[in-house]
Amino acid sequence: MPQKGRRRYRFTHGEISSVRAQLDGSFDLEGAALHNPGKRVLALNSASIDGGIYADELTTDGEISAIGVQIEADSNSEIQH
């Protein structure tokens, strides 16, 4: 079942895994600091995100994996990096 709304992350140690997730909203990483040195910090493989990804000022210390992710933003959303 898709999750609605905005999923927001600000600071983590370890891995965020949203593999095969269906998000009926946006994925917000604006200003986030993600840390998992030498390992995966974010996994979005095969995820479906309908509201866009927001990632201005994102900092990471670790690997991001987004193989096969589908991102669809409506006309009122922006995909930022």
XYZ file of N, CA, C and O in Angstrom:
324
model
N 0.842 -1.175 0.000
C 0.000 0.000 0.000
C 0.891 1.242 0.000
O 1.795 1.363 0.822
N 0.648 2.192 -0.901
C 1.461 3.406 -0.958
C 1.311 4.239 0.308
O 0.253 4.296 0.909
N 2.410 4.859 0.714
C 2.373 5.790 1.829
C 2.100 7.176 1.276
O 2.637 7.552 0.250
N 1.251 7.948 1.937
C 0.893 9.286 1.478
C 1.647 10.344 2.258
O 2.048 10.132 3.379
N 1.800 11.504 1.627
C 2.433 12.617 2.308
C 3.910 12.700 2.015
O 4.413 12.102 1.087
N 4.605 13.423 2.847
C 6.021 13.698 2.647
C 6.832 12.900 3.654
O 6.633 13.020 4.847
N 7.721 12.061 3.165
C 8.633 11.326 4.043
C 9.874 12.189 4.196
O 10.520 12.526 3.224
N 10.212 12.570 5.435
C 11.286 13.540 5.683
C 12.384 12.918 6.539
O 12.109 12.284 7.542
N 13.630 13.138 6.121
C 14.794 12.692 6.881
C 15.704 13.887 7.105
O 15.897 14.707 6.226
N 16.316 13.999 8.284
C 17.216 15.108 8.581
C 18.614 14.639 8.960
O 19.585 15.217 8.563
N 18.739 13.614 9.788
C 20.050 13.169 10.242
C 19.980 11.685 10.554
O 19.065 11.253 11.261
N 20.903 10.918 10.010
C 20.914 9.485 10.300
C 22.339 8.985 10.464
O 23.281 9.533 9.912
N 22.478 7.931 11.214
C 23.673 7.094 11.260
C 23.183 5.721 10.873
O 22.262 5.194 11.496
N 23.730 5.152 9.805
C 23.273 3.867 9.318
C 22.551 4.037 7.997
O 22.636 5.077 7.348
N 21.839 3.023 7.584
C 21.209 2.991 6.262
C 19.711 3.295 6.328
O 19.006 2.787 7.197
N 19.262 4.118 5.391
C 17.833 4.307 5.146
C 17.502 3.401 3.976
O 18.113 3.495 2.911
N 16.555 2.505 4.148
C 16.176 1.598 3.070
C 14.708 1.796 2.720
O 13.830 1.600 3.554
N 14.491 2.216 1.480
C 13.131 2.326 0.939
C 13.046 1.515 -0.346
O 12.419 1.920 -1.319
N 13.683 0.364 -0.345
C 13.674 -0.538 -1.494
C 12.245 -1.007 -1.752
O 11.541 -1.395 -0.824
N 11.818 -0.894 -3.008
C 10.475 -1.287 -3.465
C 9.351 -0.511 -2.776
O 8.195 -0.921 -2.809
N 9.659 0.583 -2.134
C 8.626 1.394 -1.473
C 7.750 2.075 -2.519
O 8.205 2.397 -3.610
N 6.502 2.268 -2.187
C 5.576 3.039 -3.011
C 5.156 4.244 -2.179
O 4.430 4.097 -1.209
N 5.662 5.408 -2.566
C 5.382 6.620 -1.807
C 4.501 7.535 -2.641
O 4.908 8.020 -3.687
N 3.280 7.740 -2.195
C 2.323 8.616 -2.866
C 2.470 10.009 -2.259
O 1.605 10.509 -1.569
N 3.614 10.606 -2.491
C 3.976 11.892 -1.921
C 5.433 12.138 -2.254
O 5.994 11.504 -3.125
N 6.081 13.032 -1.541
C 7.470 13.375 -1.844
C 8.431 12.755 -0.832
O 8.039 12.341 0.250
N 9.694 12.701 -1.228
C 10.779 12.186 -0.405
C 11.688 13.372 -0.118
O 12.328 13.904 -1.013
N 11.733 13.830 1.125
C 12.393 15.078 1.486
C 13.719 14.820 2.197
O 13.739 14.305 3.310
N 14.812 15.199 1.526
C 16.148 15.096 2.108
C 16.809 16.470 2.205
O 18.017 16.562 2.388
N 16.031 17.548 2.077
C 16.595 18.894 2.111
C 17.316 19.140 3.421
O 16.753 18.977 4.502
N 18.598 19.501 3.316
C 19.386 19.807 4.496
C 19.769 18.607 5.336
O 20.339 18.764 6.409
N 19.477 17.402 4.866
C 19.763 16.201 5.643
C 21.257 15.888 5.652
O 21.991 16.234 4.725
N 21.711 15.229 6.707
C 23.076 14.726 6.829
C 22.978 13.227 7.092
O 22.501 12.811 8.146
N 23.391 12.423 6.124
C 23.281 10.969 6.208
C 24.681 10.376 6.338
O 25.555 10.651 5.511
N 24.899 9.558 7.369
C 26.229 9.026 7.650
C 26.202 7.508 7.804
O 25.472 6.983 8.634
N 27.007 6.843 6.991
C 27.277 5.418 7.118
C 28.592 5.164 6.371
O 28.603 4.553 5.300
N 29.715 5.676 6.889
C 30.989 5.661 6.181
C 31.387 4.284 5.650
O 31.350 3.292 6.373
N 31.735 4.249 4.349
C 32.186 3.021 3.716
C 31.079 2.024 3.418
O 31.350 0.925 2.936
N 29.833 2.382 3.693
C 28.696 1.481 3.464
C 27.575 2.253 2.781
O 27.671 3.448 2.545
N 26.482 1.577 2.503
C 25.323 2.226 1.892
C 24.617 3.087 2.923
O 24.354 2.671 4.037
N 24.288 4.314 2.513
C 23.590 5.238 3.402
C 22.118 5.376 3.001
O 21.272 5.657 3.837
N 21.816 5.153 1.703
C 20.439 5.291 1.220
C 20.204 4.299 0.102
O 20.963 4.241 -0.864
N 19.149 3.496 0.218
C 18.772 2.524 -0.813
C 17.347 2.813 -1.268
O 16.420 2.765 -0.469
N 17.219 3.150 -2.550
C 15.901 3.435 -3.132
C 15.585 2.497 -4.292
O 14.690 2.766 -5.084
N 16.296 1.396 -4.411
C 16.139 0.494 -5.552
C 14.684 0.072 -5.755
O 14.005 -0.317 -4.805
N 14.232 0.201 -7.000
C 12.878 -0.205 -7.412
C 11.766 0.523 -6.666
O 10.634 0.058 -6.636
N 12.060 1.658 -6.049
C 11.033 2.438 -5.363
C 10.243 3.260 -6.375
O 10.723 3.560 -7.465
N 9.033 3.614 -6.016
C 8.171 4.473 -6.823
C 7.781 5.675 -5.963
O 7.150 5.513 -4.921
N 8.207 6.870 -6.402
C 7.964 8.090 -5.625
C 7.161 9.043 -6.502
O 7.656 9.528 -7.517
N 5.915 9.301 -6.138
C 5.007 10.073 -6.985
C 5.078 11.580 -6.790
O 4.560 12.321 -7.596
N 5.698 12.073 -5.736
C 5.684 13.509 -5.473
C 7.011 14.205 -5.661
O 7.135 15.374 -5.356
N 8.034 13.522 -6.123
C 9.337 14.125 -6.336
C 10.276 13.893 -5.162
O 9.886 13.403 -4.113
N 11.545 14.226 -5.394
C 12.581 14.145 -4.368
C 13.151 15.531 -4.162
O 13.487 16.220 -5.127
N 13.266 15.941 -2.917
C 13.837 17.235 -2.566
C 15.139 16.978 -1.819
O 15.130 16.304 -0.787
N 16.267 17.500 -2.343
C 17.560 17.169 -1.750
C 18.535 18.343 -1.729
O 19.742 18.131 -1.723
N 18.051 19.575 -1.716
C 18.954 20.720 -1.597
C 19.759 20.597 -0.308
O 19.219 20.256 0.740
N 21.048 20.869 -0.403
C 21.960 20.883 0.735
C 22.063 19.536 1.450
O 22.406 19.466 2.628
N 21.792 18.438 0.734
C 21.986 17.093 1.265
C 23.481 16.812 1.357
O 24.224 17.096 0.416
N 23.943 16.276 2.493
C 25.319 15.816 2.618
C 25.299 14.347 3.005
O 24.453 13.920 3.797
N 26.220 13.582 2.419
C 26.270 12.151 2.710
C 27.705 11.712 2.937
O 28.645 12.279 2.386
N 27.861 10.705 3.744
C 29.115 10.004 3.923
C 28.759 8.536 3.813
O 28.477 7.874 4.800
N 28.680 8.071 2.563
C 28.265 6.707 2.274
C 27.688 6.635 0.871
O 27.548 7.644 0.185
N 27.333 5.445 0.441
C 26.848 5.178 -0.910
C 25.333 5.346 -1.008
O 24.601 4.977 -0.097
N 24.889 5.888 -2.139
C 23.454 5.966 -2.456
C 23.194 5.022 -3.608
O 23.890 5.056 -4.625
N 22.195 4.163 -3.471
C 21.815 3.225 -4.519
C 20.361 3.487 -4.909
O 19.476 3.457 -4.068
N 20.152 3.782 -6.202
C 18.797 4.093 -6.683
C 18.541 3.403 -8.023
O 18.036 4.004 -8.963
N 18.868 2.125 -8.114
C 18.688 1.362 -9.346
C 17.204 1.113 -9.579
O 16.504 0.609 -8.708
N 16.717 1.517 -10.730
C 15.332 1.255 -11.108
C 14.295 2.098 -10.380
O 13.107 1.797 -10.437
N 14.708 3.158 -9.702
C 13.742 4.018 -9.004
C 12.915 4.783 -10.035
O 13.431 5.189 -11.076
N 11.632 4.940 -9.778
C 10.738 5.718 -10.641
C 10.274 6.938 -9.865
O 9.712 6.806 -8.778
N 10.530 8.112 -10.448
C 10.153 9.363 -9.792
C 9.225 10.121 -10.717
O 9.577 10.401 -11.859
N 8.040 10.410 -10.227
C 7.073 11.187 -10.999
C 6.648 12.368 -10.144
O 6.166 12.195 -9.040
N 6.845 13.552 -10.669
C 6.440 14.756 -9.962
C 5.253 15.375 -10.704
O 5.258 15.444 -11.926
N 4.254 15.824 -9.963
C 3.134 16.485 -10.622
C 3.558 17.889 -11.076
O 4.667 18.329 -10.801
N 2.704 18.586 -11.741
C 3.067 19.887 -12.317
C 3.387 20.931 -11.257
O 3.997 21.953 -11.556
N 3.032 20.691 -10.003
C 3.315 21.640 -8.930
C 4.573 21.280 -8.140
O 4.932 21.968 -7.214
N 5.240 20.176 -8.506
C 6.419 19.721 -7.781
C 7.658 19.929 -8.635
O 7.581 20.025 -9.841
N 8.792 19.976 -7.955
C 10.076 20.058 -8.642
C 10.946 18.928 -8.148
O 10.899 18.545 -6.990
N 11.765 18.393 -9.044
C 12.774 17.429 -8.635
C 14.056 18.216 -8.495
O 14.507 18.854 -9.435
N 14.607 18.217 -7.289
C 15.803 19.003 -7.013
C 16.942 18.084 -6.624
O 16.735 17.021 -6.082
N 18.160 18.532 -6.870
C 19.342 17.773 -6.477
C 20.408 18.687 -5.959
O 20.368 19.853 -6.101
